[in-house]
Coordinates of C-alpha atoms and ligand atoms in Angstrom, one line a residue:
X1 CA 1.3 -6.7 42.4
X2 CA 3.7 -5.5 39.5
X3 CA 6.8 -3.9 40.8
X4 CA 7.4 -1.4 38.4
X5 CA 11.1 -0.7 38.7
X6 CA 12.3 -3.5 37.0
X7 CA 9.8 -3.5 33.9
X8 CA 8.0 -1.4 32.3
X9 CA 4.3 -0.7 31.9
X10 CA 2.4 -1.5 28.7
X11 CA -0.9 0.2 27.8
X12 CA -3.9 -2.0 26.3
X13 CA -4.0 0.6 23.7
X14 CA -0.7 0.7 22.2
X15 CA -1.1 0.7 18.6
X16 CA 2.6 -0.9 18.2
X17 CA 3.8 -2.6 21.5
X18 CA 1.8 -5.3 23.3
X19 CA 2.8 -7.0 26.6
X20 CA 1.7 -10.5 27.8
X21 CA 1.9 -9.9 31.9
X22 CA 2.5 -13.5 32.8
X23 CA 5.4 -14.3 30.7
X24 CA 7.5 -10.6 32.0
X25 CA 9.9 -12.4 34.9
X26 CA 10.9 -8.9 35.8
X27 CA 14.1 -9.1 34.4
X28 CA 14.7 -5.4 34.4
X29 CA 16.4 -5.4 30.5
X30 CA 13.1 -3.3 29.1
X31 CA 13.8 -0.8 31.5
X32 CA 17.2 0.3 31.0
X33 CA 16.3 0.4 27.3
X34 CA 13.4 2.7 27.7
X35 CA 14.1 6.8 27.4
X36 CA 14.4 8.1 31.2
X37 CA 11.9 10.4 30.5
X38 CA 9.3 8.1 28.8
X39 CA 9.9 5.4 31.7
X40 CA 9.5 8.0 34.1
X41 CA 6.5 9.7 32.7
X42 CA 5.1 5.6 32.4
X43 CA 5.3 4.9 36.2
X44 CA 3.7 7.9 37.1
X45 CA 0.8 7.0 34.8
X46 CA 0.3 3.4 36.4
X47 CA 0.3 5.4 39.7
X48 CA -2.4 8.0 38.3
X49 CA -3.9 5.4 36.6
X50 CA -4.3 7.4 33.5
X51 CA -3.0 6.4 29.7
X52 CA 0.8 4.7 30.1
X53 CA 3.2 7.3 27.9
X54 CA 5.2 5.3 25.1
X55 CA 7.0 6.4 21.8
X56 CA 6.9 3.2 20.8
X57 CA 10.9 3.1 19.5
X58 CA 10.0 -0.8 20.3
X59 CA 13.7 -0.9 22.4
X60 CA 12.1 -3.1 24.9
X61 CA 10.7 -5.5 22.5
X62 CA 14.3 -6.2 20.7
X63 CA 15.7 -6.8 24.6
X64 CA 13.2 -8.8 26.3
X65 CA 14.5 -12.7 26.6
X66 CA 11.2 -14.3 26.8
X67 CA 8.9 -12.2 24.4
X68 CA 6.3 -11.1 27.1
X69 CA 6.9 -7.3 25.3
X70 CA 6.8 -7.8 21.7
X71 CA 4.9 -5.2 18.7
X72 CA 2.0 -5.8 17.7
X73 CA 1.8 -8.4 15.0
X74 CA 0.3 -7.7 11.8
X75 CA 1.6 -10.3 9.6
X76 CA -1.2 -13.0 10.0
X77 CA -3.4 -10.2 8.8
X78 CA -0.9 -9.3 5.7
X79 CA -1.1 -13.7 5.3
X80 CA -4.7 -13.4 4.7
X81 CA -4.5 -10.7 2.6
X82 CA -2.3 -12.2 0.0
X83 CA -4.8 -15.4 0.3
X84 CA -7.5 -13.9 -0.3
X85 CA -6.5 -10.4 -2.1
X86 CA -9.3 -10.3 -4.9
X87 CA -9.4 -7.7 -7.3
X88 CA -7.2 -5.8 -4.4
X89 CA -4.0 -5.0 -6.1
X90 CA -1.1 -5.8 -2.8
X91 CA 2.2 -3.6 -2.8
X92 CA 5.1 -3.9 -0.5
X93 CA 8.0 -1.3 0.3
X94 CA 11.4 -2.4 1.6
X95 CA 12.9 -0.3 4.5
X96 CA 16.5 0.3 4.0
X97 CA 17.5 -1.4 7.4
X98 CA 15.9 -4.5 6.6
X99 CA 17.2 -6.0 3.5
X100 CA 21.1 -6.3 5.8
X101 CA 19.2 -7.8 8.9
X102 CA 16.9 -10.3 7.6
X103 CA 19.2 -12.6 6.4
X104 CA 20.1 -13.6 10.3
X105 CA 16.7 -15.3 10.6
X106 CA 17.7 -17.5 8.1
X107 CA 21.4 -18.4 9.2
X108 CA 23.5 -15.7 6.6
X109 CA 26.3 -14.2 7.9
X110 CA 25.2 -10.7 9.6
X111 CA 25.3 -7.8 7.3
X112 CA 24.6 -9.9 4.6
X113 CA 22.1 -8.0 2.0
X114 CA 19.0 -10.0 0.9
X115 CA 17.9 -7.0 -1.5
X116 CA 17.3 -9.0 -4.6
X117 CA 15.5 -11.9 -2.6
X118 CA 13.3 -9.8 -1.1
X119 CA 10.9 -8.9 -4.1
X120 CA 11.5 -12.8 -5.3
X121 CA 10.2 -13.5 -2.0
X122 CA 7.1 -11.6 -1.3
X123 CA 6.1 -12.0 -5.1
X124 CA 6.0 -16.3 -5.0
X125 CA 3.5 -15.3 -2.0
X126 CA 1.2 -13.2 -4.2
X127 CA 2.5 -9.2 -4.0
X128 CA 1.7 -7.6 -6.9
X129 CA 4.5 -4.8 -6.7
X130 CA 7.2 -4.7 -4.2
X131 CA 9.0 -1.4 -4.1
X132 CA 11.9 0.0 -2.3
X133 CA 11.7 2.6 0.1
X134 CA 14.9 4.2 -0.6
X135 CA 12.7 5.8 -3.2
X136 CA 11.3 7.7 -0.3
X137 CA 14.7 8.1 1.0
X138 CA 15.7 9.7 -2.1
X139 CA 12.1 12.1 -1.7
X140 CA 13.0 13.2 1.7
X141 CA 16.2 14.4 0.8
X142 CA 15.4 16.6 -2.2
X143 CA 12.3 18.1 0.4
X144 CA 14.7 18.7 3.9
X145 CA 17.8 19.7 1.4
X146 CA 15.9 22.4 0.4
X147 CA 13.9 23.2 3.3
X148 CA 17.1 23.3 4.9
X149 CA 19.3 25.8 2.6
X150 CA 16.0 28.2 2.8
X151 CA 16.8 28.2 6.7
X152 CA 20.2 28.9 6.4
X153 CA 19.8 31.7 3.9
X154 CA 17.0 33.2 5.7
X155 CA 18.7 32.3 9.6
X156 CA 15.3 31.6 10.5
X157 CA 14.4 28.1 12.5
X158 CA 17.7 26.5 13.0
X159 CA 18.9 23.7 13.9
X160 CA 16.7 21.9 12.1
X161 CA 15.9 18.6 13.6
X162 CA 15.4 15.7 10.9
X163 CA 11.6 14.6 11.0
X164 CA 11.5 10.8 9.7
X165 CA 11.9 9.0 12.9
X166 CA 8.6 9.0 14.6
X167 CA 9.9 8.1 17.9
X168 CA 11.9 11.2 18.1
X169 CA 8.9 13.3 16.7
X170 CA 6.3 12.0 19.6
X171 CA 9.4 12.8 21.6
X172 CA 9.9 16.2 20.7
X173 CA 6.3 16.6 20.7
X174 CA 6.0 15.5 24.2
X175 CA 9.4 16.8 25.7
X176 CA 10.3 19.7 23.6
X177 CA 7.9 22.0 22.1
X178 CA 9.5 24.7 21.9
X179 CA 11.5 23.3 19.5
X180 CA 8.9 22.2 17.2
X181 CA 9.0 25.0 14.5
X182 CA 12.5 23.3 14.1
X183 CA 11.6 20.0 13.1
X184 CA 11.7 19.6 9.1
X185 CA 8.2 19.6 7.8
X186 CA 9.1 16.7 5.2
X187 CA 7.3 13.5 6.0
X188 CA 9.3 10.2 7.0
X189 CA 10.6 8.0 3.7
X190 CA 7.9 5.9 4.2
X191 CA 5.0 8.2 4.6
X192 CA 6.2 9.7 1.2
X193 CA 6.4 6.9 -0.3
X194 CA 3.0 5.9 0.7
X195 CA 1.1 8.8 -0.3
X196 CA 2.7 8.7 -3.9
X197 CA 1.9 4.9 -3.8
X198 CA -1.6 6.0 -2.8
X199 CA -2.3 9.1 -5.3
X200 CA 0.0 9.2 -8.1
X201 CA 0.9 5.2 -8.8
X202 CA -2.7 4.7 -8.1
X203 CA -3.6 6.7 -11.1
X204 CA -1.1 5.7 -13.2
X205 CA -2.1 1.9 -12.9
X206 CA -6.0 3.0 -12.7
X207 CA -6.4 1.7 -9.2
X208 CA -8.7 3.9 -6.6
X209 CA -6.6 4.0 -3.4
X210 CA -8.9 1.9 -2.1
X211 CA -8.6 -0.9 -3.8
X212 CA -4.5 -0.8 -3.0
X213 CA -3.0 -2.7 0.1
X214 CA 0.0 -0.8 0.7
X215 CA 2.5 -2.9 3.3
X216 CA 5.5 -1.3 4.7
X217 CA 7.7 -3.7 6.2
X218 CA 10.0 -1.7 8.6
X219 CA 13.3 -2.0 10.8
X220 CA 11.0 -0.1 13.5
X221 CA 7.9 -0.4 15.7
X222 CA 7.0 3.2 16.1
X223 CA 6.3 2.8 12.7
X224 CA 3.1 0.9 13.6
X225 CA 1.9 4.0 15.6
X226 CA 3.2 7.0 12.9
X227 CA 0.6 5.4 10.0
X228 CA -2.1 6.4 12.2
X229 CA -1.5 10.0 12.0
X230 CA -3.7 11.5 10.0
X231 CA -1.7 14.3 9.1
X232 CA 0.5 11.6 7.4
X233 CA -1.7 10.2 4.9
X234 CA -3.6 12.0 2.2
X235 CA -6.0 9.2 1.2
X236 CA -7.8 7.4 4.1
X237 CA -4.4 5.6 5.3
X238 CA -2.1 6.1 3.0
X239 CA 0.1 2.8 4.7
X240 CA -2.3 0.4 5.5
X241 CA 0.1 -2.2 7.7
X242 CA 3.9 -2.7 9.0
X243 CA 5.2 -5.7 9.5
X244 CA 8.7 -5.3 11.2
X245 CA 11.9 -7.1 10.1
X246 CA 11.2 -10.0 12.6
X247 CA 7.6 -10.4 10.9
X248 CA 8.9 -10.7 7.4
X249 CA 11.0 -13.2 8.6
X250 CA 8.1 -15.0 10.7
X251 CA 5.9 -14.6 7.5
X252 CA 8.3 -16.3 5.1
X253 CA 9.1 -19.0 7.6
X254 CA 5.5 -20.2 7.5
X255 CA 4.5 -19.9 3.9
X256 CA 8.2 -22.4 3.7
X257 CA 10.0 -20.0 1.6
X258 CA 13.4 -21.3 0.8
X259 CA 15.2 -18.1 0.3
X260 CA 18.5 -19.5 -0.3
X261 CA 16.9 -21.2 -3.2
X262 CA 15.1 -18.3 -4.7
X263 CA 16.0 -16.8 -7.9
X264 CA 17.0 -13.3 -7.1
X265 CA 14.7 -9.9 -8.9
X266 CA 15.0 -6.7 -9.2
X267 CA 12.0 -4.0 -7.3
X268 CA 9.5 -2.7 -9.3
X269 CA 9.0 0.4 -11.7
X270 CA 8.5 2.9 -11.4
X271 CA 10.8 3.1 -8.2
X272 CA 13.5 0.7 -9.3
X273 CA 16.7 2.3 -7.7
X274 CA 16.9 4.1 -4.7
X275 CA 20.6 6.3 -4.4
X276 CA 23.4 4.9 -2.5
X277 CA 22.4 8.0 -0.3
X278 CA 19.1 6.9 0.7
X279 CA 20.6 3.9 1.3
X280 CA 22.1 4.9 3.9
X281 CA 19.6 6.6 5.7
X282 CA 19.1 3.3 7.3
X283 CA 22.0 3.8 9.8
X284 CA 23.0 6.8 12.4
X285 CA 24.6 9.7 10.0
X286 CA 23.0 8.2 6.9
X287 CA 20.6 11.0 6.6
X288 CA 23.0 14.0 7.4
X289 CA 25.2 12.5 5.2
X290 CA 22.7 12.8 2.1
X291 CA 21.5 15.3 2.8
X292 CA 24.7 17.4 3.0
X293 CA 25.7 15.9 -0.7
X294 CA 22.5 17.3 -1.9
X295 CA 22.4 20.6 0.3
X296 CA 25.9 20.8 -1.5
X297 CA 24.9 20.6 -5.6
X298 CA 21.7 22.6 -4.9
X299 CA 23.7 25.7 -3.3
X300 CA 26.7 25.7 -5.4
X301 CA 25.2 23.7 -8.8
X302 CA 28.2 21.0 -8.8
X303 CA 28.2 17.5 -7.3
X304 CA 30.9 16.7 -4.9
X305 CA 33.4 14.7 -6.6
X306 CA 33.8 11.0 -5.8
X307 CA 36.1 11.1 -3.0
X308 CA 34.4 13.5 -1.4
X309 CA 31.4 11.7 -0.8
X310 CA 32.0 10.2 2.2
X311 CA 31.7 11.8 5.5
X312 CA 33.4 10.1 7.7
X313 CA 33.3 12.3 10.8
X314 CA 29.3 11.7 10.4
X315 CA 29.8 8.0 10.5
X316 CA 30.3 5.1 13.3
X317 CA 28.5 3.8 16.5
X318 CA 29.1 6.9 18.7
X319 CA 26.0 8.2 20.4
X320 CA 26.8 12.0 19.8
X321 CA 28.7 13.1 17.0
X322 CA 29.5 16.7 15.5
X323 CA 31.1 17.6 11.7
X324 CA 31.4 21.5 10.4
X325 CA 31.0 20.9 6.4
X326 CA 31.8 23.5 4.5
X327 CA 29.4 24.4 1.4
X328 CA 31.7 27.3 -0.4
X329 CA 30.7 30.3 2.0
X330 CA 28.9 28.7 4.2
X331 CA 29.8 26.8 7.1
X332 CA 27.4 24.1 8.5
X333 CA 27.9 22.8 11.9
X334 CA 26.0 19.9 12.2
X335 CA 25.1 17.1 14.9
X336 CA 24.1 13.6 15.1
X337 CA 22.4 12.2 17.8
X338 CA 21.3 8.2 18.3
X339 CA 19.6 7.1 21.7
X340 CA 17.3 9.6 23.0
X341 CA 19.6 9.3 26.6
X342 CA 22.3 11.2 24.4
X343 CA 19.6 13.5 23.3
X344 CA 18.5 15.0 26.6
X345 CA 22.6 15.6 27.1
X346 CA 23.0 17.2 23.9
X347 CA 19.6 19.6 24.3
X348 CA 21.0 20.6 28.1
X349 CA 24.1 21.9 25.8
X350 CA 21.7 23.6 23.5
X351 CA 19.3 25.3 25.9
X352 CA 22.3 26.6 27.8
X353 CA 23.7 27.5 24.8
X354 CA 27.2 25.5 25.5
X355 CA 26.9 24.2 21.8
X356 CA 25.1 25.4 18.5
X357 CA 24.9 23.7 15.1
X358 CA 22.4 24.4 11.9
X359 CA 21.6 21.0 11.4
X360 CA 20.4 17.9 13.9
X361 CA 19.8 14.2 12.9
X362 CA 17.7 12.3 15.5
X363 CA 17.2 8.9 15.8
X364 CA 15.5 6.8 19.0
X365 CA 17.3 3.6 18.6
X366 CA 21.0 3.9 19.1
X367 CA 23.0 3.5 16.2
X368 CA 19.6 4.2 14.2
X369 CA 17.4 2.1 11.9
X370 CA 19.5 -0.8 11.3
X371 CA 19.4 -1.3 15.7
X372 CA 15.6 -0.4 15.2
X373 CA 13.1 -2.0 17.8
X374 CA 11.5 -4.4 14.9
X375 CA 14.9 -5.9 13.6
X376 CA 16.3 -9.7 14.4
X377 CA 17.3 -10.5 18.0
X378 CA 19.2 -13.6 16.9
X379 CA 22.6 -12.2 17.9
X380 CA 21.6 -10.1 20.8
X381 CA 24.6 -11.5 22.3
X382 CA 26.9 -9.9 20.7
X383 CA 24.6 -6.7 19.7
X384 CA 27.4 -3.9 18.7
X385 CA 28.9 -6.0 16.8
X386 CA 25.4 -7.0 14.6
X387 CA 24.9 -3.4 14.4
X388 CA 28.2 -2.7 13.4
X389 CA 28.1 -5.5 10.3
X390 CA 24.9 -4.3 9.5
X391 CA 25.9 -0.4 9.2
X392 CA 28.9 -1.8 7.2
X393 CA 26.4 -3.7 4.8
X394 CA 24.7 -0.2 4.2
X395 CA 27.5 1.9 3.7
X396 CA 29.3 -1.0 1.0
X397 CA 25.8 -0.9 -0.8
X398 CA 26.2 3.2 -1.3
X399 CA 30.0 2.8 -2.2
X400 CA 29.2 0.3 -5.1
X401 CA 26.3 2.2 -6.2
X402 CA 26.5 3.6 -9.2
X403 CA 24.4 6.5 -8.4
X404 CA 25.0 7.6 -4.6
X405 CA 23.2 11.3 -4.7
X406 CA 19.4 11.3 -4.3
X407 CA 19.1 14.4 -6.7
X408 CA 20.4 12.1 -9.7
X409 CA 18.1 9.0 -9.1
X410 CA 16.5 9.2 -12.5
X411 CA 12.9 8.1 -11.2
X412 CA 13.2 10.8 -8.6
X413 CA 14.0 13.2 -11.6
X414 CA 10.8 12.0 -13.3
X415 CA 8.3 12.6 -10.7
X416 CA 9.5 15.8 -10.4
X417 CA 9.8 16.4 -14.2
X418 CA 6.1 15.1 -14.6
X419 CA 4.1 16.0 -11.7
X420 CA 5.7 17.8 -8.5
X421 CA 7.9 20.7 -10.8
X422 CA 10.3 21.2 -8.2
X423 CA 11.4 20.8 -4.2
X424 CA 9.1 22.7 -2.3
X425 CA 6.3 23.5 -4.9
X426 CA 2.8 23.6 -3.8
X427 CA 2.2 19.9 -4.9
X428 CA 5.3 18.9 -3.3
X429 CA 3.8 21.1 0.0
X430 CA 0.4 19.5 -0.1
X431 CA 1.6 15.9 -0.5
X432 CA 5.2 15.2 0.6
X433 CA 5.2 17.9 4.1
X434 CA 3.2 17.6 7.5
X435 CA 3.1 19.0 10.5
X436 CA 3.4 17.8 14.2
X437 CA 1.7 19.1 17.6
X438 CA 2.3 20.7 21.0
X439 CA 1.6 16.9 23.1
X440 CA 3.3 18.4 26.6
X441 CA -0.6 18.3 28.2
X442 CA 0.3 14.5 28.0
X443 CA 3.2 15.2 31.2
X444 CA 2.0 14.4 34.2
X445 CA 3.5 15.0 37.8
X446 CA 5.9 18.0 37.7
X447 CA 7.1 19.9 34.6
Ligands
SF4_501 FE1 12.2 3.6 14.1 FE2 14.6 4.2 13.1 FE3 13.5 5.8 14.8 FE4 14.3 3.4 15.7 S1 15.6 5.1 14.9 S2 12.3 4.4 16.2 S3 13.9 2.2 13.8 S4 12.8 5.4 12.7

């Protein structure tokens, strides 16, 4: 007989999370990890015996001493596909998050960023193409900046909530419905860059999507359960696997890859640079914080000047943080929330109308991507400090960068130039925004 208040239930159909029973020794780390709401929704379902609720933010798998919880592995299956690829052209994309984590796995001091490894890596393997996905990062931002001044000129849907964390989105789906018409419509980074990997790379290198592997590899587990959603992908899966941080690591382990040895490369064209800004997205405050420098040249036509790029009141470890920016006559109050436990504090504020604000980054994992579920556990010992060296790593990427606004990345420019016109056109509509769903039915017990 489990004794489910000290660990938590894992369904046989979880797409990203998988739990081997016999190894849990009921430790009781998973559970104070896991949302209130989702653990509580979870018992009641092993009581009902109906489907366990999870949002797959992978929390419990990054805590859990003796791997009984861990995602679902997909990197024996990506293994076999670079041995025995074909004529199947294999492309990779680099989460932001990852390239200042992986390095732990191989004994590099934390923060460390393996960016130019990476590609030299996966390539010696057999990748064809291995692209970055601040690419995507970049995408989001030109989509949500605009989507975002369009709701502040016409007052209509605000806050908007940021869309690309896909725990948060099954969250709001789930939790709060009523604020869906307030979630951006823009895909994640990664779905972005998936279906332009799928449709309009695909053309240009004369490939049917089919005959593209597209792997993703990821800071985050709930990734594993967003590339299922159909809504996401415009081909028949745009992203065909994630491997997490820990995977890549796993996967370069057994092929022997000496990374210290490797000579370092550069990604691919045609996404060769990503923007300091989308960069960044891979920590809590990264994606306000691009967003605003964009939001800023598109409503007043001039770029922030160098040292005003930084927000600082939108950066650091703190669960809840709050900025008013000031974007000539308009005045944007705008919040940040990690940890879906500050959440629920922050929306009790909201509903009862104790605090307002136009704007509202979510993230499940607290301190964001780079403390995603999917990422090392090698210095879980001294976690806030990892996550702070790792944010650091992020932000002294953007600060070098010379380009550190997503609306000047010249391949970003380019796509636009060539095939989607501008933010928000019909083509940008059809392939770069989605939509999510009421998923409250999936409560049980009482509302
Ligand atoms: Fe994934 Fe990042 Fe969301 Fe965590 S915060 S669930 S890593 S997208």
């Amino acid at each position: 007989m489990r004794n489910y208040e000290v660990e938590v239930p894992v369904s046989e159909t979880n797409s990203a999370i998988m739990k081997e029973q016999e190894k849990c020794i009921s430790c009781g780390y998973c559970v104070n990890v896991c949302p209130p709401k989702v653990y509580e929704q979870q018992k009641i379902g092993i009581e009902n015996n109906s489907d366990i609720l999870c949002i797959s933010c992978g929390q419990c798998t990054n805590i859990c001493p003796v791997e009984a919880i861990k995602e679902r592995l997909s990197y024996k299956i990506v293994q076999r596909v670079l041995k025995n690829k074909e004529e199947k052209c294999v492309i990779f994309s680099i989460a932001p998050a990852v390239r200042v984590a992986l390095g732990e796995e191989f004994g590099f001091e934390v923060g460390t960023n393996l960016e130019h490894l990476i590609p030299s890596a996966l390539k010696s393997i057999g990748a064809d193409y291995v692209f970055d996905i601040t690419f995507g990062a970049d995408l989001t931002i030109m989509e949500e900046s605009k989507e975002f001044l369009n709701r502040l000129e016409s007052n209509e849907k605000l806050p908007q909530f940021t869309s690309c964390c896909p725990a948060w989105v099954k969250y709001a789906e789930v939790f709060y419905p009523e604020y869906l018409p307030n979630l951006s419509t823009t895909k994640s980074p990664i779905a972005m860059q998936s279906t332009i990997v799928k449709t309009l790379f695909a053309s240009k290198i004369k490939k049917m999507p089919e005959d593209i592997i597209h792997i993703v590899v990821a800071p985050c587990t709930a990734k594993k359960s967003e590339i299922q959603r159909k809504e996401l992908s415009i081909t028949k899966q745009d992203t065909d696997y994630v491997l997490t941080t820990r995977e890549l690591a796993a996967l370069f382990k057994e092929e022997n890859i000496d990374l210290r040895n490797l000579k370092p490369s550069k990604f691919d064209h045609p996404f060769p640079v990503g923007s300091g800004a989308g960069v960044i997205f891979g920590t809590s405050g990264g994606v306000s914080e691009a967003a605003m420098r964009t939001a800023y040249y598109f409503y007043t036509g001039v770029n922030l000047k160098k040292q005003e790029l930084n927000f600082q009141e939108l950066r650091g470890m703190n669960g809840i943080k709050e900025a008013t920016i000031t974007i000539k006559d308009k005045t944007v109050k705008v919040a940040i929330v990690s940890g879906l436990k500050n959440l629920d504090i922050l929306m009790e504020k909201i509903k009862s109308k104790e605090v307002s604000y136009d704007f509202i980054e979510v993230m499940a994992c607290p301190g964001g991507c780079i403390a995603g579920g999917g990422q090392p556990k090698s210095t879980l010992l001294n976690m806030q400090e990892t996550k702070k060296k790792r944010m650091e790593g992020l932000y002294q990427e953007d600060e070098k960068s010379h380009l550190r606004l997503c609306h000047q990345n010249p391949s970003i420019l380019k796509l636009y130039e060539k095939y989607l016109q501008y933010p928000g056109s019909p083509l940008a509509e059809e392939l770069l925004h989605t939509s999510c769903e009421d998923k409250s039915y999936l409560i049980e017990g009482e509302k």
